[in-house]
Amino acid sequence: MTPVEFIMQKRNGPQHDRESFLEFFNGYITGDIPDYQMAAWLMAAFLNGLSTEEKVWLTEAVIHSGEQFDLSHIPAPKVDKHSTGGIGDKPSIVLLPLLASMGVCVPMMSGRGLGHTGGTLDKLESIPGMTVQLPKEKYIEILEKHNGVFMAQTPSIAPLDKKLYALRDVTGTVESIALITASIIGKKMTEDLDGLVLDVKYGNGAFMKTIEAARELAESLVDTASQMGVSTVALITDMNEPLGEYVGNSVEVLESIAMLKGERVESRFEHVVLSLAQEMCHAAYPEDDETDWHVKLVDQLKSGKAYEYFERIIEAQGVSAETVRALPNCLSLASECVNVTASADGYISEIDTYRIGRLMVTLKAGRMKVTDTIDPSVGLRMLVHAGAQVKEGEPVAELLVNEQIDPHEFNECFTISEKKPVFHDLIRERIA
Amino acid sequence: MTPVEFIMQKRNGPQHDRESFLEFFNGYITGDIPDYQMAAWLMAAFLNGLSTEEKVWLTEAVIHSGEQFDLSHIPAPKVDKHSTGGIGDKPSIVLLPLLASMGVCVPMMSGRGLGHTGGTLDKLESIPGMTVQLPKEKYIEILEKHNGVFMAQTPSIAPLDKKLYALRDVTGTVESIALITASIIGKKMTEDLDGLVLDVKYGNGAFMKTIEAARELAESLVDTASQMGVSTVALITDMNEPLGEYVGNSVEVLESIAMLKGERVESRFEHVVLSLAQEMCHAAYPEDDETDWHVKLVDQLKSGKAYEYFERIIEAQGVSAETVRALPNCLSLASECVNVTASADGYISEIDTYRIGRLMVTLKAGRMKVTDTIDPSVGLRMLVHAGAQVKEGEPVAELLVNEQIDPHEFNECFTISEKKPVFHDLIRERIA
């Protein structure tokens, strides 16, 4: 089959066969298939979709395009979590040491912030000395010793995904459920996992704006990963307001440390972390139907065991013992506080979470371009939830900044209504 | 609007606006829009279609990408004909001098053979000395003097169409009604026409296999050209068997000359030529509802006037007076004759016209690659029509070749049935 015949097959609808599918994608990796032919195929795939089998083949092509982890010598069950991203989205920082303390191996590969969302790696780097970019052998060594490591994706992992994403970005083919599925699952499957838990966000601060779109993505992700033999569950969670009390880098680490130490934290954040953690426990210990994972997890937090693992892991990743002892006070925090205020009396009916994310980027809490630098010290503290009753001029959030700024654009992110609005549950659905 | 936003607009369905449409295509001409972005747009346009307005804009972009003819100083009405191509498709050779003899200016730009179809320019070049590639000024000079000229498309005419076609060819986006429309009408509109008559072929030897597809293309072509202010009519004609008695190059010129001299020719060929010619007369003289164009056209042929114009025009295009006098005997014809025979007793229920075209290419009557050379002397003479009753072993066609060949593949192109098949009219529909 020629490349043109392959493109026409997707254009006309019928399913590809495995052999010609892999041939086309291998040709793209070697450069025999030029960008313009892949661009035509991507648009045809965007509009006509991919079958479950085709998603599995594309995922396989992504995995096999680069290096993979082989963790077969580690006896612990290997489970990871992936979030589709949002504002204040920090569960990974808690989940990794928490699950590690439960005997689960978590080879977690995270990303950096781009666009309106922050990135776990950027947040962690607000801890002085923290190094997320390590040689593969070092990652494996830390995993062997401490059950968890915060990893960055190296250029040798899933290079096909990088090449495809760069092309999708310039050809209007990013928001395809099928292509997103292969990208996410392909990268995660290089970690040699037994189980995967997905946090699929929906709402105005998420990539998927509607519950329907989030459900479609969650089903596609679970379906594809399960077909590849990895036990996978997705929770669809609300992103119509930031998750937790804080948005930023230092402040999100601060909040995560508080939770890891068993301190009282914002309830939505705690709920999402514990729900995801329970799913990870179920994936790690599928035979165990006696343990009350919620009780056990809370105990790991209250007893300080989870925080102990956090300390060990970040020390193994370059943070000095002195810094570890000085946490969280050694985190850099901006000195000025600016109030974000309600524009009227009433109820907060909507929080423009996407816009909050974009505004935080302008304060350097995130980046628009890969080459932008981040100021870890700036942050936003949410004082209310969507639905809260407020008075005009009352603070609804606080900005932590290095110089006084006009907060009116932040004020505009909070819509006030006269009637008390009704909201959905934080965790909308579970897809398995 | 960024190029990516433009691509996403077509991907999502809503109509483009004129300004951003022309910006995108101008960007492609200058090289600012790379092939991979155009490839993604082409596939989106293939699958989601173009509106009438978008087809007009694309046609305008094609026209304005290069040089155009300005024939406003020629008082005669300017009318051309375009065929979507088939086997034995030679009406242009007759129509141009015939209409010229009626006082109609025919600035006819034709193509070369590629794939299974022949090309008018290749056929004409079987006349010794005939030159179809001339400077624009020379074309205009011949038009001024003789009302007609056989032109080749120069690189400066519609370069956007060439660039787009080359990309469509390698991205599986050729067979799009919308894109074909802009390509055909765009090229024709550079000729500064008052009227255009389209011969849209359907059937197994045509680009459009079904009457439905042909009708869709015809409607799109008529619609777009009419929107641009050019009076346009399409005839949908049958291409389930070769048109006329002969397929090849010298042989098709031979057949055309016979018709131009008023001699008796194969009836289907004559019918198509006269029907197209009448439409061209209507387009040229829309006010004249008295003349019986059929009678007048036949008279131009019988009286030798049409052939006189043919002689003048080809002489102006490089053919010597001596060669003109020696026509048609000076045409090079292959010396061997091989019979194509019926494989059984019965009726010819189907003629695989596409395959006949492909087989003629293997005999060098056409070309697979642009760089292939043509042997003008080979040809096929049809002895029967679809529906004819035949006996096993009876000749159904004759091959004119330079060496004896095994005709069994040609034999296979004629399917024989026991029952007498029923066929549609040669001219199926008229779309205006």
mmCIF file with all atom_site columns, C-alpha atoms in Angstrom, chain A residues 71-154:
data_model
loop_
_atom_site.group_PDB
_atom_site.id
_atom_site.type_symbol
_atom_site.label_atom_id
_atom_site.label_alt_id
_atom_site.label_comp_id
_atom_site.label_asym_id
_atom_site.label_entity_id
_atom_site.label_seq_id
_atom_site.pdbx_PDB_ins_code
_atom_site.Cartn_x
_atom_site.Cartn_y
_atom_site.Cartn_z
_atom_site.occupancy
_atom_site.B_iso_or_equiv
_atom_site.pdbx_formal_charge
_atom_site.auth_seq_id
_atom_site.auth_comp_id
_atom_site.auth_asym_id
_atom_site.auth_atom_id
_atom_site.pdbx_PDB_model_num
ATOM 1  C CA . LEU A 1 71  ? 11.066 -2.382 35.939 1.00 0.00 ? 71  LEU A CA 1
ATOM 2  C CA . SER A 1 72  ? 10.448 -6.127 35.968 1.00 0.00 ? 72  SER A CA 1
ATOM 3  C CA . HIS A 1 73  ? 13.129 -6.598 38.644 1.00 0.00 ? 73  HIS A CA 1
ATOM 4  C CA . ILE A 1 74  ? 11.142 -4.420 41.092 1.00 0.00 ? 74  ILE A CA 1
ATOM 5  C CA . PRO A 1 75  ? 8.660  -6.705 42.862 1.00 0.00 ? 75  PRO A CA 1
ATOM 6  C CA . ALA A 1 76  ? 6.282  -3.931 43.975 1.00 0.00 ? 76  ALA A CA 1
ATOM 7  C CA . PRO A 1 77  ? 3.179  -3.273 41.868 1.00 0.00 ? 77  PRO A CA 1
ATOM 8  C CA . LYS A 1 78  ? 3.775  -0.332 39.500 1.00 0.00 ? 78  LYS A CA 1
ATOM 9  C CA . VAL A 1 79  ? 0.975  2.185  39.302 1.00 0.00 ? 79  VAL A CA 1
ATOM 10 C CA . ASP A 1 80  ? 0.897  5.746  37.993 1.00 0.00 ? 80  ASP A CA 1
ATOM 11 C CA . LYS A 1 81  ? -1.623 8.526  37.725 1.00 0.00 ? 81  LYS A CA 1
ATOM 12 C CA . HIS A 1 82  ? -2.191 10.943 34.849 1.00 0.00 ? 82  HIS A CA 1
ATOM 13 C CA . SER A 1 83  ? -4.213 14.146 34.874 1.00 0.00 ? 83  SER A CA 1
ATOM 14 C CA . THR A 1 84  ? -5.449 15.900 31.743 1.00 0.00 ? 84  THR A CA 1
ATOM 15 C CA . GLY A 1 85  ? -4.524 19.166 33.445 1.00 0.00 ? 85  GLY A CA 1
ATOM 16 C CA . GLY A 1 86  ? -6.106 22.153 35.092 1.00 0.00 ? 86  GLY A CA 1
ATOM 17 C CA . ILE A 1 87  ? -5.554 25.087 37.434 1.00 0.00 ? 87  ILE A CA 1
ATOM 18 C CA . GLY A 1 88  ? -4.179 24.351 40.915 1.00 0.00 ? 88  GLY A CA 1
ATOM 19 C CA . ASP A 1 89  ? -3.847 20.737 39.839 1.00 0.00 ? 89  ASP A CA 1
ATOM 20 C CA . LYS A 1 90  ? -1.275 19.357 42.291 1.00 0.00 ? 90  LYS A CA 1
ATOM 21 C CA . PRO A 1 91  ? -2.366 15.835 43.406 1.00 0.00 ? 91  PRO A CA 1
ATOM 22 C CA . SER A 1 92  ? 0.757  14.200 41.888 1.00 0.00 ? 92  SER A CA 1
ATOM 23 C CA . ILE A 1 93  ? 2.993  15.845 44.483 1.00 0.00 ? 93  ILE A CA 1
ATOM 24 C CA . VAL A 1 94  ? 1.021  14.146 47.274 1.00 0.00 ? 94  VAL A CA 1
ATOM 25 C CA . LEU A 1 95  ? 0.136  10.910 45.510 1.00 0.00 ? 95  LEU A CA 1
ATOM 26 C CA . LEU A 1 96  ? 3.662  9.838  44.641 1.00 0.00 ? 96  LEU A CA 1
ATOM 27 C CA . PRO A 1 97  ? 5.116  9.742  48.188 1.00 0.00 ? 97  PRO A CA 1
ATOM 28 C CA . LEU A 1 98  ? 1.762  8.652  49.677 1.00 0.00 ? 98  LEU A CA 1
ATOM 29 C CA . LEU A 1 99  ? 1.530  5.587  47.414 1.00 0.00 ? 99  LEU A CA 1
ATOM 30 C CA . ALA A 1 100 ? 5.258  4.903  47.780 1.00 0.00 ? 100 ALA A CA 1
ATOM 31 C CA . SER A 1 101 ? 4.700  4.733  51.539 1.00 0.00 ? 101 SER A CA 1
ATOM 32 C CA . MET A 1 102 ? 2.048  2.062  50.851 1.00 0.00 ? 102 MET A CA 1
ATOM 33 C CA . GLY A 1 103 ? 4.549  -0.145 49.031 1.00 0.00 ? 103 GLY A CA 1
ATOM 34 C CA . VAL A 1 104 ? 3.437  0.897  45.545 1.00 0.00 ? 104 VAL A CA 1
ATOM 35 C CA . CYS A 1 105 ? 6.105  1.713  42.981 1.00 0.00 ? 105 CYS A CA 1
ATOM 36 C CA . VAL A 1 106 ? 5.246  5.014  41.227 1.00 0.00 ? 106 VAL A CA 1
ATOM 37 C CA . PRO A 1 107 ? 7.492  5.761  38.214 1.00 0.00 ? 107 PRO A CA 1
ATOM 38 C CA . MET A 1 108 ? 5.781  9.098  37.571 1.00 0.00 ? 108 MET A CA 1
ATOM 39 C CA . MET A 1 109 ? 6.680  11.026 34.451 1.00 0.00 ? 109 MET A CA 1
ATOM 40 C CA . SER A 1 110 ? 5.273  14.572 34.637 1.00 0.00 ? 110 SER A CA 1
ATOM 41 C CA . GLY A 1 111 ? 5.294  17.609 32.399 1.00 0.00 ? 111 GLY A CA 1
ATOM 42 C CA . ARG A 1 112 ? 5.944  21.319 32.557 1.00 0.00 ? 112 ARG A CA 1
ATOM 43 C CA . GLY A 1 113 ? 3.399  24.106 32.475 1.00 0.00 ? 113 GLY A CA 1
ATOM 44 C CA . LEU A 1 114 ? 2.327  25.456 29.111 1.00 0.00 ? 114 LEU A CA 1
ATOM 45 C CA . GLY A 1 115 ? -0.561 27.704 28.177 1.00 0.00 ? 115 GLY A CA 1
ATOM 46 C CA . HIS A 1 116 ? -3.078 28.163 30.968 1.00 0.00 ? 116 HIS A CA 1
ATOM 47 C CA . THR A 1 117 ? -2.078 25.113 33.047 1.00 0.00 ? 117 THR A CA 1
ATOM 48 C CA . GLY A 1 118 ? 0.837  24.699 35.421 1.00 0.00 ? 118 GLY A CA 1
ATOM 49 C CA . GLY A 1 119 ? 3.186  21.712 35.453 1.00 0.00 ? 119 GLY A CA 1
ATOM 50 C CA . THR A 1 120 ? 4.194  19.378 38.284 1.00 0.00 ? 120 THR A CA 1
ATOM 51 C CA . LEU A 1 121 ? 7.877  19.648 37.379 1.00 0.00 ? 121 LEU A CA 1
ATOM 52 C CA . ASP A 1 122 ? 7.820  23.457 37.561 1.00 0.00 ? 122 ASP A CA 1
ATOM 53 C CA . LYS A 1 123 ? 6.083  23.316 40.927 1.00 0.00 ? 123 LYS A CA 1
ATOM 54 C CA . LEU A 1 124 ? 8.624  20.850 42.347 1.00 0.00 ? 124 LEU A CA 1
ATOM 55 C CA . GLU A 1 125 ? 11.504 22.991 41.147 1.00 0.00 ? 125 GLU A CA 1
ATOM 56 C CA . SER A 1 126 ? 10.408 25.716 43.527 1.00 0.00 ? 126 SER A CA 1
ATOM 57 C CA . ILE A 1 127 ? 12.110 23.527 46.168 1.00 0.00 ? 127 ILE A CA 1
ATOM 58 C CA . PRO A 1 128 ? 15.763 24.683 46.168 1.00 0.00 ? 128 PRO A CA 1
ATOM 59 C CA . GLY A 1 129 ? 18.043 21.971 44.746 1.00 0.00 ? 129 GLY A CA 1
ATOM 60 C CA . MET A 1 130 ? 15.252 19.773 43.353 1.00 0.00 ? 130 MET A CA 1
ATOM 61 C CA . THR A 1 131 ? 16.358 18.045 40.137 1.00 0.00 ? 131 THR A CA 1
ATOM 62 C CA . VAL A 1 132 ? 13.751 16.350 37.954 1.00 0.00 ? 132 VAL A CA 1
ATOM 63 C CA . GLN A 1 133 ? 16.029 15.766 34.963 1.00 0.00 ? 133 GLN A CA 1
ATOM 64 C CA . LEU A 1 134 ? 18.195 12.743 35.828 1.00 0.00 ? 134 LEU A CA 1
ATOM 65 C CA . PRO A 1 135 ? 19.741 9.872  33.869 1.00 0.00 ? 135 PRO A CA 1
ATOM 66 C CA . LYS A 1 136 ? 17.450 6.868  33.422 1.00 0.00 ? 136 LYS A CA 1
ATOM 67 C CA . GLU A 1 137 ? 19.680 4.692  35.640 1.00 0.00 ? 137 GLU A CA 1
ATOM 68 C CA . LYS A 1 138 ? 19.370 7.235  38.439 1.00 0.00 ? 138 LYS A CA 1
ATOM 69 C CA . TYR A 1 139 ? 15.564 7.253  38.132 1.00 0.00 ? 139 TYR A CA 1
ATOM 70 C CA . ILE A 1 140 ? 15.546 3.461  38.403 1.00 0.00 ? 140 ILE A CA 1
ATOM 71 C CA . GLU A 1 141 ? 17.935 3.541  41.376 1.00 0.00 ? 141 GLU A CA 1
ATOM 72 C CA . ILE A 1 142 ? 15.653 5.963  43.267 1.00 0.00 ? 142 ILE A CA 1
ATOM 73 C CA . LEU A 1 143 ? 12.627 3.839  42.376 1.00 0.00 ? 143 LEU A CA 1
ATOM 74 C CA . GLU A 1 144 ? 14.356 0.738  43.719 1.00 0.00 ? 144 GLU A CA 1
ATOM 75 C CA . LYS A 1 145 ? 15.218 2.500  46.996 1.00 0.00 ? 145 LYS A CA 1
ATOM 76 C CA . HIS A 1 146 ? 12.184 4.694  47.622 1.00 0.00 ? 146 HIS A CA 1
ATOM 77 C CA . ASN A 1 147 ? 9.344  3.325  45.444 1.00 0.00 ? 147 ASN A CA 1
ATOM 78 C CA . GLY A 1 148 ? 8.860  6.655  43.727 1.00 0.00 ? 148 GLY A CA 1
ATOM 79 C CA . VAL A 1 149 ? 10.612 9.264  41.634 1.00 0.00 ? 149 VAL A CA 1
ATOM 80 C CA . PHE A 1 150 ? 9.508  12.506 39.986 1.00 0.00 ? 150 PHE A CA 1
ATOM 81 C CA . MET A 1 151 ? 10.633 12.120 36.368 1.00 0.00 ? 151 MET A CA 1
ATOM 82 C CA . ALA A 1 152 ? 10.796 14.414 33.364 1.00 0.00 ? 152 ALA A CA 1
ATOM 83 C CA . GLN A 1 153 ? 10.187 13.010 29.890 1.00 0.00 ? 153 GLN A CA 1
ATOM 84 C CA . THR A 1 154 ? 13.582 12.720 28.170 1.00 0.00 ? 154 THR A CA 1
#
